[in-house]
PDB file of C-alpha atoms in Angstrom:
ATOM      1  CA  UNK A   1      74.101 117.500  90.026  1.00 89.00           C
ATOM      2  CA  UNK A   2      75.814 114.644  88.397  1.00 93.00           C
ATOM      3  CA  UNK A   3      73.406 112.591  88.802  1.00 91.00           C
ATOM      4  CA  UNK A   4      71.879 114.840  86.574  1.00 93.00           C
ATOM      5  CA  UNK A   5      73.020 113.351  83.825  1.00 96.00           C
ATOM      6  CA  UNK A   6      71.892 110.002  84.100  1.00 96.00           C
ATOM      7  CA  UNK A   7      69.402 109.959  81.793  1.00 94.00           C
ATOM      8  CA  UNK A   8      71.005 111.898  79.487  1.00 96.00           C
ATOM      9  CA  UNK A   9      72.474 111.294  75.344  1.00 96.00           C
ATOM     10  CA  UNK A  10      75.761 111.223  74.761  1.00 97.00           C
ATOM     11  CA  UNK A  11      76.615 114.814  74.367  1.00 97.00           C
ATOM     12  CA  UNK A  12      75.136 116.479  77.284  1.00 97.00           C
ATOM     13  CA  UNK A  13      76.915 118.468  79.105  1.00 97.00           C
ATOM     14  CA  UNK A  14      77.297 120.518  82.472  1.00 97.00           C
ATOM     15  CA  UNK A  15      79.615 123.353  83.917  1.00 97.00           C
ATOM     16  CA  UNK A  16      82.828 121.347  85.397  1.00 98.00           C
ATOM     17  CA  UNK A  17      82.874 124.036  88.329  1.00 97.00           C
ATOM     18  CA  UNK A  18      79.259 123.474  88.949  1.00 97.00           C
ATOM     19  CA  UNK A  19      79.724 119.361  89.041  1.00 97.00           C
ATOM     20  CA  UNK A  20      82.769 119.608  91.584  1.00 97.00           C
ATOM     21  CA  UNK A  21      80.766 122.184  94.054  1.00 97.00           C
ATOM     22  CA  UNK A  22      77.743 119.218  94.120  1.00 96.00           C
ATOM     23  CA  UNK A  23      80.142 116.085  94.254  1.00 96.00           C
ATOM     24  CA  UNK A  24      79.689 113.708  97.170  1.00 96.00           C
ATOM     25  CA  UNK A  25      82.892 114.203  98.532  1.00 97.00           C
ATOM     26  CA  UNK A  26      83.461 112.080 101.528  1.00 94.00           C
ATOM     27  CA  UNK A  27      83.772 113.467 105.427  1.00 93.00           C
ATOM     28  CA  UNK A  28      87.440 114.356 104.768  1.00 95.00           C
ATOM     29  CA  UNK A  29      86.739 116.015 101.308  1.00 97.00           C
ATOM     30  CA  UNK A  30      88.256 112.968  98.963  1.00 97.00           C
ATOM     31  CA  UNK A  31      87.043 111.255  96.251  1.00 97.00           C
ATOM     32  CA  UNK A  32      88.759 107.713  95.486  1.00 98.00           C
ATOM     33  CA  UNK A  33      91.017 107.883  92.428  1.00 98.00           C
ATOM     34  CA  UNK A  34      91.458 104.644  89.928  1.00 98.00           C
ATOM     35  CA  UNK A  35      94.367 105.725  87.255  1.00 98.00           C
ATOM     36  CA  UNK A  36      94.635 103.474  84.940  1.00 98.00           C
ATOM     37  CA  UNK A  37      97.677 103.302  81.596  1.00 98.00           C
ATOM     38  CA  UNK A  38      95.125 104.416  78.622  1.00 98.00           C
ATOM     39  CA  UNK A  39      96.416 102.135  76.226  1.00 97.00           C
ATOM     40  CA  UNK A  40      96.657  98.533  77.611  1.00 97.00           C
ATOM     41  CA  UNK A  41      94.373  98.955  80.265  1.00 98.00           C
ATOM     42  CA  UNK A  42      96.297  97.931  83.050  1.00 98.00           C
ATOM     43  CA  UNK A  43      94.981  99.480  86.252  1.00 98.00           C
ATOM     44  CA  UNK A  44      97.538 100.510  88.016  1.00 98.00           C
ATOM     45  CA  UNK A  45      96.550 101.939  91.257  1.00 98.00           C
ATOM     46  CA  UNK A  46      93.691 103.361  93.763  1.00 98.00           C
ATOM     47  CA  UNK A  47      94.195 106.836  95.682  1.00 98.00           C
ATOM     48  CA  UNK A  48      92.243 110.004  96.232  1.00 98.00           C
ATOM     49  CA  UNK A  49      91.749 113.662  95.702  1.00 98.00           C
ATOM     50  CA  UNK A  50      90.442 116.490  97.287  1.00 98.00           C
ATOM     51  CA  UNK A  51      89.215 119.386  95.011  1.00 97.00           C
ATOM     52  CA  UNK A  52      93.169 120.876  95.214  1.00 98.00           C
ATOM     53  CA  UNK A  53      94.725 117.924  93.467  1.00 98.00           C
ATOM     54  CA  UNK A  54      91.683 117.399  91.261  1.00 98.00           C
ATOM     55  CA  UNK A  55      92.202 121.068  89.980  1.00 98.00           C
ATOM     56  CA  UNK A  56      95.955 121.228  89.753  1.00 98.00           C
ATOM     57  CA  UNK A  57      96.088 117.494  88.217  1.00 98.00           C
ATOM     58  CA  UNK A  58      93.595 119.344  85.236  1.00 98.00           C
ATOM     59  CA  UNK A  59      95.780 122.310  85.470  1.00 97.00           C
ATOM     60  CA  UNK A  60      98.954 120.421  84.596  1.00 98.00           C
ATOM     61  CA  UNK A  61      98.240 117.299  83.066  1.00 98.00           C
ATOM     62  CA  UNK A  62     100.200 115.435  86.077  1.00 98.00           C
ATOM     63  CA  UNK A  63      98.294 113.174  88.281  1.00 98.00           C
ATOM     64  CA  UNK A  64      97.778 114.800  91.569  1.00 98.00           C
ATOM     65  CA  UNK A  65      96.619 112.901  94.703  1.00 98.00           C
ATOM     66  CA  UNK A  66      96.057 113.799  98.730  1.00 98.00           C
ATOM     67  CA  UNK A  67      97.719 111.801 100.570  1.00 96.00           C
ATOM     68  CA  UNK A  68      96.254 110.307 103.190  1.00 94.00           C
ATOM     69  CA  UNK A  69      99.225 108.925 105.363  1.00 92.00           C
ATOM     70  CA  UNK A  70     101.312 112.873 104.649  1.00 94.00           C
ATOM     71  CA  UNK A  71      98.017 115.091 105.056  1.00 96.00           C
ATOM     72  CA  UNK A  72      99.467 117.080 101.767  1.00 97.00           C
ATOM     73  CA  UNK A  73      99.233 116.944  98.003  1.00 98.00           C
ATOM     74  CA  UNK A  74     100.955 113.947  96.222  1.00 97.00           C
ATOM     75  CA  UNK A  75     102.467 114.881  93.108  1.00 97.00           C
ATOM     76  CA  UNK A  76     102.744 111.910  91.532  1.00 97.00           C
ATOM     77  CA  UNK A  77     106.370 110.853  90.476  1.00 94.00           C
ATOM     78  CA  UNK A  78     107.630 113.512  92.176  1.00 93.00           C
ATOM     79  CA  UNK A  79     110.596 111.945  93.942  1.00 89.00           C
ATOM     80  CA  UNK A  80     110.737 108.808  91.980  1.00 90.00           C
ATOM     81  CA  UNK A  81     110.220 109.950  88.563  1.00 93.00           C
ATOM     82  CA  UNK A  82     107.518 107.976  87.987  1.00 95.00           C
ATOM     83  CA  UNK A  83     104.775 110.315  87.080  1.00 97.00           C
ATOM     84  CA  UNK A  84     101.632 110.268  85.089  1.00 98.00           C
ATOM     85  CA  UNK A  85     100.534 111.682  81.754  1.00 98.00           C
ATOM     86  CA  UNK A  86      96.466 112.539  82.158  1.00 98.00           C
ATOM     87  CA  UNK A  87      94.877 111.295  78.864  1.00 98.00           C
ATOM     88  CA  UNK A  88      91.396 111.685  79.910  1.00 98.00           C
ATOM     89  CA  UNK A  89      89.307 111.888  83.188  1.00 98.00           C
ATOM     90  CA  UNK A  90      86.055 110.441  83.874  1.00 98.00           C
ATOM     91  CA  UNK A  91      83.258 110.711  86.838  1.00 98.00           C
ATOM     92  CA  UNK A  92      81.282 107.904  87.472  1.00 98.00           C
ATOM     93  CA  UNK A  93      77.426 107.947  88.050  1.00 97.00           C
ATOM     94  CA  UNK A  94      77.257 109.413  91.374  1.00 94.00           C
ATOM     95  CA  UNK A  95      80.573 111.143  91.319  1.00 95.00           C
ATOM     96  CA  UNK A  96      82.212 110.161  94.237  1.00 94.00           C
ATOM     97  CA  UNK A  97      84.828 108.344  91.885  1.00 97.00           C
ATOM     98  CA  UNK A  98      87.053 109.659  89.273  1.00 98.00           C
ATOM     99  CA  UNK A  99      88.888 107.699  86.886  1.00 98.00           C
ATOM    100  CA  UNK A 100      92.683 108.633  85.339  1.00 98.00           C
ATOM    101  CA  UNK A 101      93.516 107.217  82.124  1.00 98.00           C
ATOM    102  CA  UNK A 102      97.156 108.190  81.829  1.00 98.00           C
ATOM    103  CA  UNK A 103     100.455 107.271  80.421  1.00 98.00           C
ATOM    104  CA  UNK A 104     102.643 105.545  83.606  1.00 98.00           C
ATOM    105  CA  UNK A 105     106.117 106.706  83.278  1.00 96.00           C
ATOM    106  CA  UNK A 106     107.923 103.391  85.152  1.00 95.00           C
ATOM    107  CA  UNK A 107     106.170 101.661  88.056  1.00 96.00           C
ATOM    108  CA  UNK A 108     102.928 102.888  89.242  1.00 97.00           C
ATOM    109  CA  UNK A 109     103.654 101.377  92.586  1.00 97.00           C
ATOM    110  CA  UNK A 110     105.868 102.514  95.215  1.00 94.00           C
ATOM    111  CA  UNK A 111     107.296  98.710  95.331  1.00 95.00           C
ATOM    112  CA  UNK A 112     108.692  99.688  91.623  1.00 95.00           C
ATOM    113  CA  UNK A 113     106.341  97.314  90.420  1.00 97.00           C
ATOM    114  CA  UNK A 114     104.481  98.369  87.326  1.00 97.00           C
ATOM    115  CA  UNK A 115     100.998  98.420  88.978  1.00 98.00           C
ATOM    116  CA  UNK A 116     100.055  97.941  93.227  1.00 98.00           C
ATOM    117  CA  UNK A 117      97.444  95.417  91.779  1.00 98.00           C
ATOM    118  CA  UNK A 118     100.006  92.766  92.466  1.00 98.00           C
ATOM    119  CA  UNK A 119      99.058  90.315  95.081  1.00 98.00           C
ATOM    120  CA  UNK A 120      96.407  87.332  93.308  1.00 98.00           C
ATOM    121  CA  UNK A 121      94.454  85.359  95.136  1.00 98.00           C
ATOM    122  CA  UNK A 122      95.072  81.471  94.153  1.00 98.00           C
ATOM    123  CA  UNK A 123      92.505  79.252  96.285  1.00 96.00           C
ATOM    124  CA  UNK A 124      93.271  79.732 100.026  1.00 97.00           C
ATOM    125  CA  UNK A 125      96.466  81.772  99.441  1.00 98.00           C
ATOM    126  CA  UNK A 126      97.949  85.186  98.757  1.00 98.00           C
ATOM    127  CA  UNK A 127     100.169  85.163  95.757  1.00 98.00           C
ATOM    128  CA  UNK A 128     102.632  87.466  94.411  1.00 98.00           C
ATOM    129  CA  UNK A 129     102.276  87.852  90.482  1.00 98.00           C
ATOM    130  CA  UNK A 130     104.609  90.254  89.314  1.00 96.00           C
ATOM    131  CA  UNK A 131     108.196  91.482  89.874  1.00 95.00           C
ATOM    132  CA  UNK A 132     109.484  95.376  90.513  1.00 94.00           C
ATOM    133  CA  UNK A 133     110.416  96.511  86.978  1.00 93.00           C
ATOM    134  CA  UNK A 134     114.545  98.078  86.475  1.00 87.00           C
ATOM    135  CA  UNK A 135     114.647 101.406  88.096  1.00 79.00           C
ATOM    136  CA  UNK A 136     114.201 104.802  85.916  1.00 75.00           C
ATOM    137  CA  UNK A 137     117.520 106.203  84.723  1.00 74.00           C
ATOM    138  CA  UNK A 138     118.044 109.320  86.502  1.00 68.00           C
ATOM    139  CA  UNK A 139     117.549 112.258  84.349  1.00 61.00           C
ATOM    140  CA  UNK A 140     120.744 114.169  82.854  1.00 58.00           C
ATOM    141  CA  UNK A 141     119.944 117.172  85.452  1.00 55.00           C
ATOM    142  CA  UNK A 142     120.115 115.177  88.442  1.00 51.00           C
ATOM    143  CA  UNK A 143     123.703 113.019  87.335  1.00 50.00           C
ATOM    144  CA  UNK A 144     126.467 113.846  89.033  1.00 49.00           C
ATOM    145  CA  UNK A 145     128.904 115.606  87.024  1.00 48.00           C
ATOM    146  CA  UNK A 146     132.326 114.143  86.503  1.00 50.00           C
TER     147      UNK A 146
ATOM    148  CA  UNK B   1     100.789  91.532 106.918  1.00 89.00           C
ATOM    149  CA  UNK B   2     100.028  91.798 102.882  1.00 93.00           C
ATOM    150  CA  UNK B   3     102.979  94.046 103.280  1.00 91.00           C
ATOM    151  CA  UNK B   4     105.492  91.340 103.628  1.00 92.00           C
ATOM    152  CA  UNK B   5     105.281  90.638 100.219  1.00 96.00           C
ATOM    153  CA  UNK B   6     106.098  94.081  99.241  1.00 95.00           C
ATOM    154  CA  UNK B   7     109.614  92.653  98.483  1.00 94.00           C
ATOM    155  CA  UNK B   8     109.203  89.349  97.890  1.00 96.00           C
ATOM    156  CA  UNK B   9     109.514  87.387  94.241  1.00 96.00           C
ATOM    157  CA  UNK B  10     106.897  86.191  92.076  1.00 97.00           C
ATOM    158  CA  UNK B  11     105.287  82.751  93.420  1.00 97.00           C
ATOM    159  CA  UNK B  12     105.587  84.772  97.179  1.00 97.00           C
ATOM    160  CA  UNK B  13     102.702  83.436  98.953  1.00 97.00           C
ATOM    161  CA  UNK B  14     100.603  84.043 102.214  1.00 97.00           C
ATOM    162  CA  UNK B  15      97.468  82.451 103.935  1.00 97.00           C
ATOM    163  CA  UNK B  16      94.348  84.036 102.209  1.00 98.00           C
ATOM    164  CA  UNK B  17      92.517  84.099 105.740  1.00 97.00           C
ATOM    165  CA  UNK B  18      95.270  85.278 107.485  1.00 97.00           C
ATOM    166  CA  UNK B  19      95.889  88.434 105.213  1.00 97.00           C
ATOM    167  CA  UNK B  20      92.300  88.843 105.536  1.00 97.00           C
ATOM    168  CA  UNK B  21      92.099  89.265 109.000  1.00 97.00           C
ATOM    169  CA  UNK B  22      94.978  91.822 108.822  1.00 96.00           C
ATOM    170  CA  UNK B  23      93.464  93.956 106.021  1.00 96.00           C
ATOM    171  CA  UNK B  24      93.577  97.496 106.465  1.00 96.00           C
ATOM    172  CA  UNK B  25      89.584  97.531 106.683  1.00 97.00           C
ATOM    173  CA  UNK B  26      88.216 100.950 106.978  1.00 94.00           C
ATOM    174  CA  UNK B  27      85.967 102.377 110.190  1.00 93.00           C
ATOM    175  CA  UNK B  28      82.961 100.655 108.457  1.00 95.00           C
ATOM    176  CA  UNK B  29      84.667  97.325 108.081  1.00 97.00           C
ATOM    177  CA  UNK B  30      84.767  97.413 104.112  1.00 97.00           C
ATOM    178  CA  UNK B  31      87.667  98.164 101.550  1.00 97.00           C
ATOM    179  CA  UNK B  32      87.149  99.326  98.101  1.00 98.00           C
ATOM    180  CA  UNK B  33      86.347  97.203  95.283  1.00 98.00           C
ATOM    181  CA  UNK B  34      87.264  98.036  91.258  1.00 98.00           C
ATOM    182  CA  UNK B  35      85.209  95.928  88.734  1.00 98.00           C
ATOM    183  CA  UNK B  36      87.462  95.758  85.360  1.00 98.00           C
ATOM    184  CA  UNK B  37      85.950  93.388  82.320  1.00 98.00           C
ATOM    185  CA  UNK B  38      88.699  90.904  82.081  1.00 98.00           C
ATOM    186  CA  UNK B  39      89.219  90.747  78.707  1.00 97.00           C
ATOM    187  CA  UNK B  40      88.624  94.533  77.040  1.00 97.00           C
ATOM    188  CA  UNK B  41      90.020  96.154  80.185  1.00 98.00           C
ATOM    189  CA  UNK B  42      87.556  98.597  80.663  1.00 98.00           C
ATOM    190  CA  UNK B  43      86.719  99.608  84.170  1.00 98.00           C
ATOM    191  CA  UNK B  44      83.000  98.641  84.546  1.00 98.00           C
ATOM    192  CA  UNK B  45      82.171 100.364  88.365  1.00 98.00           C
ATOM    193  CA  UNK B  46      83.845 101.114  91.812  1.00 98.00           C
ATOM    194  CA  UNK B  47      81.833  99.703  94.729  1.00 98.00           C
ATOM    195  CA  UNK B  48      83.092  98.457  98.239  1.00 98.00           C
ATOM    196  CA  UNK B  49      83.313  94.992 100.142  1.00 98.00           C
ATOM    197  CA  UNK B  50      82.928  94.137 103.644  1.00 98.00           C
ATOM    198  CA  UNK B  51      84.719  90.312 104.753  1.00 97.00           C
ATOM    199  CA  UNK B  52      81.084  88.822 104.247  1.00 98.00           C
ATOM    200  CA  UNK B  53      80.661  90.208 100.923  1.00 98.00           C
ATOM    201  CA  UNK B  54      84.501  88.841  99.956  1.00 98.00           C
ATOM    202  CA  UNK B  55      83.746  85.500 100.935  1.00 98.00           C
ATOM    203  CA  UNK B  56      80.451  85.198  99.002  1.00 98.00           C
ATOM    204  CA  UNK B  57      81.961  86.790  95.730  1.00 98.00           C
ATOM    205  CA  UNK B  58      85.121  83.557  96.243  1.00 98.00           C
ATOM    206  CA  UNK B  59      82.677  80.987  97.133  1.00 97.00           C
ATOM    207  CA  UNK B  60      79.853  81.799  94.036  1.00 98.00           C
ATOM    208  CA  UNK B  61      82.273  83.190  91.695  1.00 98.00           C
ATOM    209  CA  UNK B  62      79.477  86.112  91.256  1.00 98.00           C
ATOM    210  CA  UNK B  63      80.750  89.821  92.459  1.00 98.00           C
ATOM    211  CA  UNK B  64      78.663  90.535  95.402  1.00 98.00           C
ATOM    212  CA  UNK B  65      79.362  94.024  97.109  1.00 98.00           C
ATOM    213  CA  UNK B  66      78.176  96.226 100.291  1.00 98.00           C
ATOM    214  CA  UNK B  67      75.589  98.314  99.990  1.00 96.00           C
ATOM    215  CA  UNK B  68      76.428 101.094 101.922  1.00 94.00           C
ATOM    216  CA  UNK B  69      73.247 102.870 100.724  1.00 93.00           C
ATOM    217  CA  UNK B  70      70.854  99.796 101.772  1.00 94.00           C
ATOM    218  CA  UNK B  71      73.328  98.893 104.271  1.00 96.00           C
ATOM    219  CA  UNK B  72      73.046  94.977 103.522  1.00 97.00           C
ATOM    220  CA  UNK B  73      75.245  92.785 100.830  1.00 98.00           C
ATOM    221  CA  UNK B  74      74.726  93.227  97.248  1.00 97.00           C
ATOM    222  CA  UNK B  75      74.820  90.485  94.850  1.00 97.00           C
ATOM    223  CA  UNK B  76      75.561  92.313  91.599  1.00 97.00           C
ATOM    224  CA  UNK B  77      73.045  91.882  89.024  1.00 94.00           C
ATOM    225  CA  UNK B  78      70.476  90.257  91.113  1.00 93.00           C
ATOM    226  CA  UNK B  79      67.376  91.979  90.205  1.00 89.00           C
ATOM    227  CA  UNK B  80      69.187  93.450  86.652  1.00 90.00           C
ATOM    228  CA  UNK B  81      70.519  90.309  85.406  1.00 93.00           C
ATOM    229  CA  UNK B  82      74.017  91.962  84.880  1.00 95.00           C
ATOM    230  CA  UNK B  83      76.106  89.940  86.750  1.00 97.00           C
ATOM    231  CA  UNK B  84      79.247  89.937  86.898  1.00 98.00           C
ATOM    232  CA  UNK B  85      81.605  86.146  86.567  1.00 98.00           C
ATOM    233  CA  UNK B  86      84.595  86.211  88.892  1.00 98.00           C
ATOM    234  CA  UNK B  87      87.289  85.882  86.757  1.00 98.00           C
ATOM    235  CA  UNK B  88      90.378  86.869  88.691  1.00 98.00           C
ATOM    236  CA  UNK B  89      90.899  88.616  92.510  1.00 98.00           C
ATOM    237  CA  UNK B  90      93.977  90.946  93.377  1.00 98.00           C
ATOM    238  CA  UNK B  91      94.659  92.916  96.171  1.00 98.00           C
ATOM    239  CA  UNK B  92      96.811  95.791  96.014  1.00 98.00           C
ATOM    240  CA  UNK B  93     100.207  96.652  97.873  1.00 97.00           C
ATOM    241  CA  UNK B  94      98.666  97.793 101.204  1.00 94.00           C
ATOM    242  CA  UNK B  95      95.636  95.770 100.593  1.00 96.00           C
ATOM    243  CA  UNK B  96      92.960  98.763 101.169  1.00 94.00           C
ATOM    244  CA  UNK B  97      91.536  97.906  97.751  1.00 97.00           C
ATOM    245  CA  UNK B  98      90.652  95.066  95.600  1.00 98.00           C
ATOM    246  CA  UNK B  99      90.544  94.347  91.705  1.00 98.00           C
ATOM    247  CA  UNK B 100      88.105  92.403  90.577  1.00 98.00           C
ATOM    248  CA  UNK B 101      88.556  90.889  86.932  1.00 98.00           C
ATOM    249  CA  UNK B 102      84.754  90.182  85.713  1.00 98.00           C
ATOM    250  CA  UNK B 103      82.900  88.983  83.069  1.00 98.00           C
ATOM    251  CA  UNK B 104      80.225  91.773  82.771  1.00 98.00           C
ATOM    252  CA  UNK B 105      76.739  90.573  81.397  1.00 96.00           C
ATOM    253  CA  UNK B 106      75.087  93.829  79.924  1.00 95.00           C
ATOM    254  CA  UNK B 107      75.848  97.149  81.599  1.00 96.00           C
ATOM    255  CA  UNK B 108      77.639  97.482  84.830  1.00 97.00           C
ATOM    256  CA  UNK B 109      75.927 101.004  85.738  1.00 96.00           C
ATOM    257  CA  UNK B 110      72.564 101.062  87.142  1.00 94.00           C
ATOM    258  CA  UNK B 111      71.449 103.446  84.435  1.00 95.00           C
ATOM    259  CA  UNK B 112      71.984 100.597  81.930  1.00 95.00           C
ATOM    260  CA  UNK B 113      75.322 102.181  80.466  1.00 97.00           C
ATOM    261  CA  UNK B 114      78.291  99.274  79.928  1.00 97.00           C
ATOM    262  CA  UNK B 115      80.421 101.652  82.663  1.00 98.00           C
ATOM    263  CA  UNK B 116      79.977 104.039  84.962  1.00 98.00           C
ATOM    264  CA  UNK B 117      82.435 106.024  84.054  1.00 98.00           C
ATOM    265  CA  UNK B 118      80.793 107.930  81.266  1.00 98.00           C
ATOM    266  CA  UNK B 119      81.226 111.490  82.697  1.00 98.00           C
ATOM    267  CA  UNK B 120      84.040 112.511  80.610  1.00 98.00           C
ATOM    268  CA  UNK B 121      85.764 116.178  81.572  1.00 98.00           C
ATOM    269  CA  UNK B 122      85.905 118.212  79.032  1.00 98.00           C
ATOM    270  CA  UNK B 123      87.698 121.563  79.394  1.00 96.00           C
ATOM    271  CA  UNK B 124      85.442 123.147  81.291  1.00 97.00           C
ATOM    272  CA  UNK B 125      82.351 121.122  80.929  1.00 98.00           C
ATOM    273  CA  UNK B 126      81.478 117.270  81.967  1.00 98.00           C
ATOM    274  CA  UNK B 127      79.665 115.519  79.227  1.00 98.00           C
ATOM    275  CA  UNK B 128      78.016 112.222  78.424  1.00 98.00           C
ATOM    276  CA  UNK B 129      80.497 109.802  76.546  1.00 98.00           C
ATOM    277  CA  UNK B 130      77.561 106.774  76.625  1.00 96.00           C
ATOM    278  CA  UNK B 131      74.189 105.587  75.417  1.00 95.00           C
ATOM    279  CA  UNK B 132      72.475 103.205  77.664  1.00 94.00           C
ATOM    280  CA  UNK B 133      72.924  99.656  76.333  1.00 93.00           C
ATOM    281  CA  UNK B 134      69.963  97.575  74.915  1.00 87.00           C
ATOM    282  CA  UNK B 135      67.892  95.757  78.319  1.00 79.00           C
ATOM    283  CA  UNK B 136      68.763  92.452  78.701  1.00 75.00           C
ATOM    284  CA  UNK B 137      66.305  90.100  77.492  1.00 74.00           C
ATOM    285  CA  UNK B 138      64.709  88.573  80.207  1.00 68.00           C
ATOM    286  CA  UNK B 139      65.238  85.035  81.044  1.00 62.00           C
ATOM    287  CA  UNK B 140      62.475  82.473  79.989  1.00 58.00           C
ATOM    288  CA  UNK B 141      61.649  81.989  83.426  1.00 55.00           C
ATOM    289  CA  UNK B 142      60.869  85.288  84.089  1.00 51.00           C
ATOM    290  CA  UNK B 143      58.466  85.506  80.923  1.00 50.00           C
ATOM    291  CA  UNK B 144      54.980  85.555  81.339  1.00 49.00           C
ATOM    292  CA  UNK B 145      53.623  82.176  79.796  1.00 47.00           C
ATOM    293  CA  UNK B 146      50.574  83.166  76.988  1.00 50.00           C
TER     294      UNK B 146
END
């Protein structure tokens, strides 16, 4: 249906629920994810969703993924703190991507580095650009108490 | 192997054909491929490379994808003229996906938009965020003489 749209002006519109019952999600139900930090640009990492973490990441404004390594919804930041602030969210063309523009709390990564992009390629060789940033202060609730 | 450097420093760095025969290519040999414009930051497109279509994209400098549609490499703008200058290459941390930093010559969608992410959500509605950019002019070659 999204496709739909391809010749269409700015302003067009279709029925969100309508658009995610016709998207070309893949064998195991996922469309790939790009998030990206809304104001510099940075992209900061690639996952996917299935039509659960699609809805609850519009739902609450926190980036949702599936995980495909834990078979199970991947709040973002969840354990490390490092969530995600959803801006805006855009479908590409043919819909079988979706793109995040959020607000990265800390590292995007899970190497603490700010995005997973990390690893340039210089001529014939692999090389490691940037550094893990300085952990998140825990927050006040989870401190131990003196 | 790209995983070594998961902990290593800045200046890290690993054989380019070695990590490519380790990367975690999917069931039909390709990982995913994001096309940003280098210097704006916008992401242009999200398309997918096999090892052959890697190789050409280093050796021209020119983004060249697989066509999973047409099943056969892609050179990016052939037929268009939108091509896309290599400007940088990164892998991310598990190496399933790859940036590309390009140099996008008109539109990057194949309806003539700059982006194909123009779908914005909207509540409960998905609407157009993009014109169509001018065509390119064609190049005097292709002109028909008088």
């Amino acid at each position: 249906m999204l496709t739909r749209l391809e010749s269409a002006p700015p302003g067009s519109q279709l029925p969100l629920e309508a658009v995610l019952d016709t998207l070309p999600w893949n064998q195991d139900g996922l469309i790939t994810a790009i998030a990206q930090q809304h104001d510099s640009g940075e992209v900061l990492m690639l996952a996917w969703m299935n039509r659960a973490a699609f809805a609850e990441t519009l739902s609450t404004g926190q980036a949702c993924y599936w995980s495909r390594s834990r078979h199970s919804l991947w709040r973002k930041g969840e354990t490390s703190g490092c969530r995600q602030r959803v801006i805006d969210v855009r479908f590409d063309c043919d819909g079988d991507a979706v793109l995040l523009l959020v607000d990265q709390l800390g590292g995007a990564c899970h190497t603490g580095r700010r995005s997973c992009f990390y690893n340039g390629v210089r001529g014939d060789r692999v090389e490691v650009l940037d550094a893990p940033l300085p952990a998140l202060p825990k927050p006040i609730s989870a401190k131990e108490t003196p």
